[in-house]
Coordinates of C-alpha atoms in Angstrom, one line a residue:
X1 CA 16.5 -7.4 -22.1
X2 CA 17.7 -4.3 -19.4
X3 CA 20.4 -3.5 -17.6
X4 CA 19.8 -1.5 -14.1
X5 CA 22.0 -1.0 -10.7
X6 CA 19.3 -0.6 -8.4
X7 CA 20.0 2.8 -6.6
X8 CA 16.8 2.6 -3.5
X9 CA 15.5 -0.2 -2.6
X10 CA 11.7 -1.8 -3.1
X11 CA 9.1 -0.7 -0.4
X12 CA 7.7 -3.6 0.8
X13 CA 6.3 -4.7 3.0
X14 CA 6.0 -8.7 3.3
X15 CA 3.2 -10.7 5.5
X16 CA 5.4 -12.3 8.7
X17 CA 6.2 -15.9 9.0
X18 CA 3.4 -17.5 10.6
X19 CA 1.6 -20.3 11.1
X20 CA -1.8 -18.4 9.7
X21 CA -1.6 -18.9 5.6
X22 CA -3.6 -15.7 3.9
X23 CA -4.3 -15.0 0.4
X24 CA -1.6 -12.2 0.2
X25 CA 2.5 -12.6 1.0
X26 CA 3.1 -8.6 1.0
X27 CA 2.6 -5.7 -0.5
X28 CA 5.4 -3.9 -2.8
X29 CA 5.7 0.3 -3.0
X30 CA 6.8 0.7 -6.9
X31 CA 8.3 3.7 -7.8
X32 CA 6.8 4.0 -12.0
X33 CA 5.6 1.7 -13.9
X34 CA 8.7 1.1 -15.7
X35 CA 8.8 -2.7 -15.2
X36 CA 12.0 -3.0 -16.2
X37 CA 13.3 -0.5 -14.0
X38 CA 11.6 -1.2 -10.6
X39 CA 12.4 -5.7 -10.9
X40 CA 15.6 -5.5 -9.9
X41 CA 15.1 -4.1 -6.9
X42 CA 12.3 -6.2 -5.9
X43 CA 13.4 -9.4 -6.7
X44 CA 17.1 -8.7 -4.6
X45 CA 15.1 -7.4 -1.8
X46 CA 12.6 -11.1 -1.4
X47 CA 15.3 -13.2 -3.1
X48 CA 16.6 -13.6 1.6
X49 CA 13.2 -14.5 2.2
X50 CA 12.1 -16.4 -0.8
X51 CA 15.0 -17.7 -2.7
X52 CA 15.7 -16.7 -6.5
X53 CA 13.0 -14.7 -8.4
X54 CA 13.0 -16.3 -11.6
X55 CA 9.4 -15.5 -12.7
X56 CA 7.3 -13.1 -13.1
X57 CA 2.9 -12.7 -13.6
X58 CA 1.1 -9.3 -14.2
X59 CA -1.4 -8.4 -15.3
X60 CA -0.7 -5.4 -18.2
X61 CA -2.6 -2.9 -17.1
X62 CA -1.5 -1.0 -14.6
X63 CA 2.0 -1.7 -16.6
X64 CA 3.0 0.3 -20.1
X65 CA 5.1 -2.2 -21.1
X66 CA 5.5 -5.6 -19.8
X67 CA 8.8 -6.8 -21.0
X68 CA 9.6 -10.1 -21.4
X69 CA 13.0 -10.3 -19.5
X70 CA 14.2 -8.7 -17.3
X71 CA 18.2 -8.9 -15.8
X72 CA 18.1 -8.4 -11.6
X73 CA 21.2 -9.0 -9.7
X74 CA 23.9 -12.2 -11.4
X75 CA 20.0 -13.6 -13.2
X76 CA 17.1 -13.0 -15.5
X77 CA 14.1 -12.9 -14.7
X78 CA 11.4 -14.1 -17.6
X79 CA 8.8 -11.2 -17.1
X80 CA 5.2 -12.9 -17.9
X81 CA 0.9 -11.7 -18.6
X82 CA -1.9 -12.5 -17.6
X83 CA -5.2 -10.5 -18.4
X84 CA -7.1 -12.1 -16.3
X85 CA -4.0 -12.2 -13.2
X86 CA -6.2 -9.3 -10.2
X87 CA -4.6 -6.0 -12.1
X88 CA -3.2 -5.5 -8.5
X89 CA -1.1 -8.2 -7.9
X90 CA 1.9 -9.9 -8.7
X91 CA 3.1 -13.2 -8.4
X92 CA 6.2 -14.0 -7.9
X93 CA 7.8 -17.8 -8.9
X94 CA 11.5 -19.2 -6.7
X95 CA 13.0 -22.5 -7.4
X96 CA 13.4 -22.7 -3.6
X97 CA 10.5 -21.0 -2.1
X98 CA 7.8 -21.7 -4.2
X99 CA 5.3 -18.6 -5.6
X100 CA 4.7 -14.6 -3.0
X101 CA 1.7 -12.7 -4.2
X102 CA 2.5 -8.8 -3.7
X103 CA -0.3 -6.2 -3.5
X104 CA 0.8 -3.5 -5.4
X105 CA -0.3 -0.6 -4.1
X106 CA 0.6 2.5 -7.1
X107 CA 3.4 4.2 -7.3
X108 CA 1.1 8.0 -7.4
X109 CA -1.0 6.5 -4.3
X110 CA -0.4 9.3 -1.1
X111 CA 2.0 8.2 1.8
X112 CA -0.4 7.5 4.1
X113 CA -3.3 5.1 1.5
X114 CA 0.6 3.5 1.0
X115 CA 1.3 3.1 4.8
X116 CA -2.4 1.2 5.4
X117 CA -2.2 -0.7 2.5
X118 CA 1.0 -2.4 3.4
X119 CA 0.0 -3.6 7.1
X120 CA -3.2 -4.9 6.0
X121 CA -2.0 -6.2 2.7
X122 CA 1.2 -7.9 6.0
X123 CA -1.9 -9.3 7.8
X124 CA -1.1 -13.2 8.5
X125 CA -4.0 -15.1 7.7
X126 CA -6.1 -12.2 6.6
X127 CA -7.6 -13.4 3.3
X128 CA -8.9 -9.7 1.4
X129 CA -7.3 -10.0 -1.6
X130 CA -6.1 -7.6 -3.7
X131 CA -8.8 -5.8 -5.0
X132 CA -10.4 -5.9 -1.9
X133 CA -7.8 -4.0 0.2
X134 CA -8.0 -1.5 -3.2
X135 CA -11.6 -0.6 -2.9
X136 CA -11.3 -0.8 0.7
X137 CA -9.0 1.9 0.7
X138 CA -10.6 4.1 -2.1
X139 CA -14.0 4.2 0.0
X140 CA -11.4 5.4 3.0
X141 CA -9.7 8.0 0.6
X142 CA -13.2 9.4 -0.3
X143 CA -14.7 9.2 2.8
X144 CA -12.2 11.0 4.4
X145 CA -11.7 14.0 1.8
X146 CA -15.6 14.0 2.2
X147 CA -15.1 14.3 6.0
X148 CA -12.8 17.6 5.0
X149 CA -14.3 19.2 2.6
X150 CA -17.4 19.2 4.9
X151 CA -15.5 21.1 7.2
X152 CA -13.7 23.3 4.8
X153 CA -18.0 24.4 3.7
X154 CA -18.3 24.6 7.2
X155 CA -15.6 27.0 8.0
X156 CA -16.7 29.2 5.3
X157 CA -20.5 29.7 5.5
X158 CA -19.3 31.2 8.9
X159 CA -18.9 28.6 11.4
X160 CA -16.4 27.5 13.1
X161 CA -15.3 25.3 15.3
X162 CA -15.1 26.2 19.7
X163 CA -11.5 27.2 19.7
X164 CA -10.0 25.5 21.9
X165 CA -10.1 25.7 25.7
X166 CA -6.1 27.6 27.6
X167 CA -6.2 26.3 30.7
X168 CA -8.3 23.0 30.5
X169 CA -8.4 21.9 34.0
X170 CA -8.9 17.6 34.8
X171 CA -11.2 16.1 37.0
X172 CA -12.2 19.7 38.1
X173 CA -16.6 19.9 39.0
X174 CA -17.8 22.7 38.4
X175 CA -20.4 23.2 42.3
X176 CA -22.6 26.2 42.6
X177 CA -22.0 27.3 45.6
X178 CA -25.2 29.0 47.8
X179 CA -26.8 33.1 47.5
X180 CA -24.2 33.1 44.2
X181 CA -25.6 32.5 41.2
X182 CA -24.5 31.7 37.8
X183 CA -23.7 34.1 35.6

């Protein structure tokens, strides 16, 4: 069993209490792939919403080591793994509230992508799975990279975007004066 005093709070986004129930209860963005280090801060952060977290299940695909037990503040969290479980999802169990399903955002994710994922996973009533959210975000990242590389190619091939107007006039109209041809 590993003992750890969390130095940083968990990066967590939870679905607000609502009548709409979705497939996910929010998202968690750990700082590393060390479950023994990351899990205590998550369990502490969830205690106010879900009660004391006693059990967690993960898919071992993204976790190099899955400890059987992890010490959290004042209690032990039992950890299990299932290869059938979505690798991008973590299931947390509590005696008082029940189950909490979280999208797990990889630690190396860029902040903009993580923010989009955390927002999407916390939408009340969402029917998107963790796998679908991660696939959609990967597609968004690819489109962003492709559009940037297209702009870079345009600039290096001699093309350039028009310079911005120095003093744009909002709402003005061009009116041709009689006898004064446009130049």
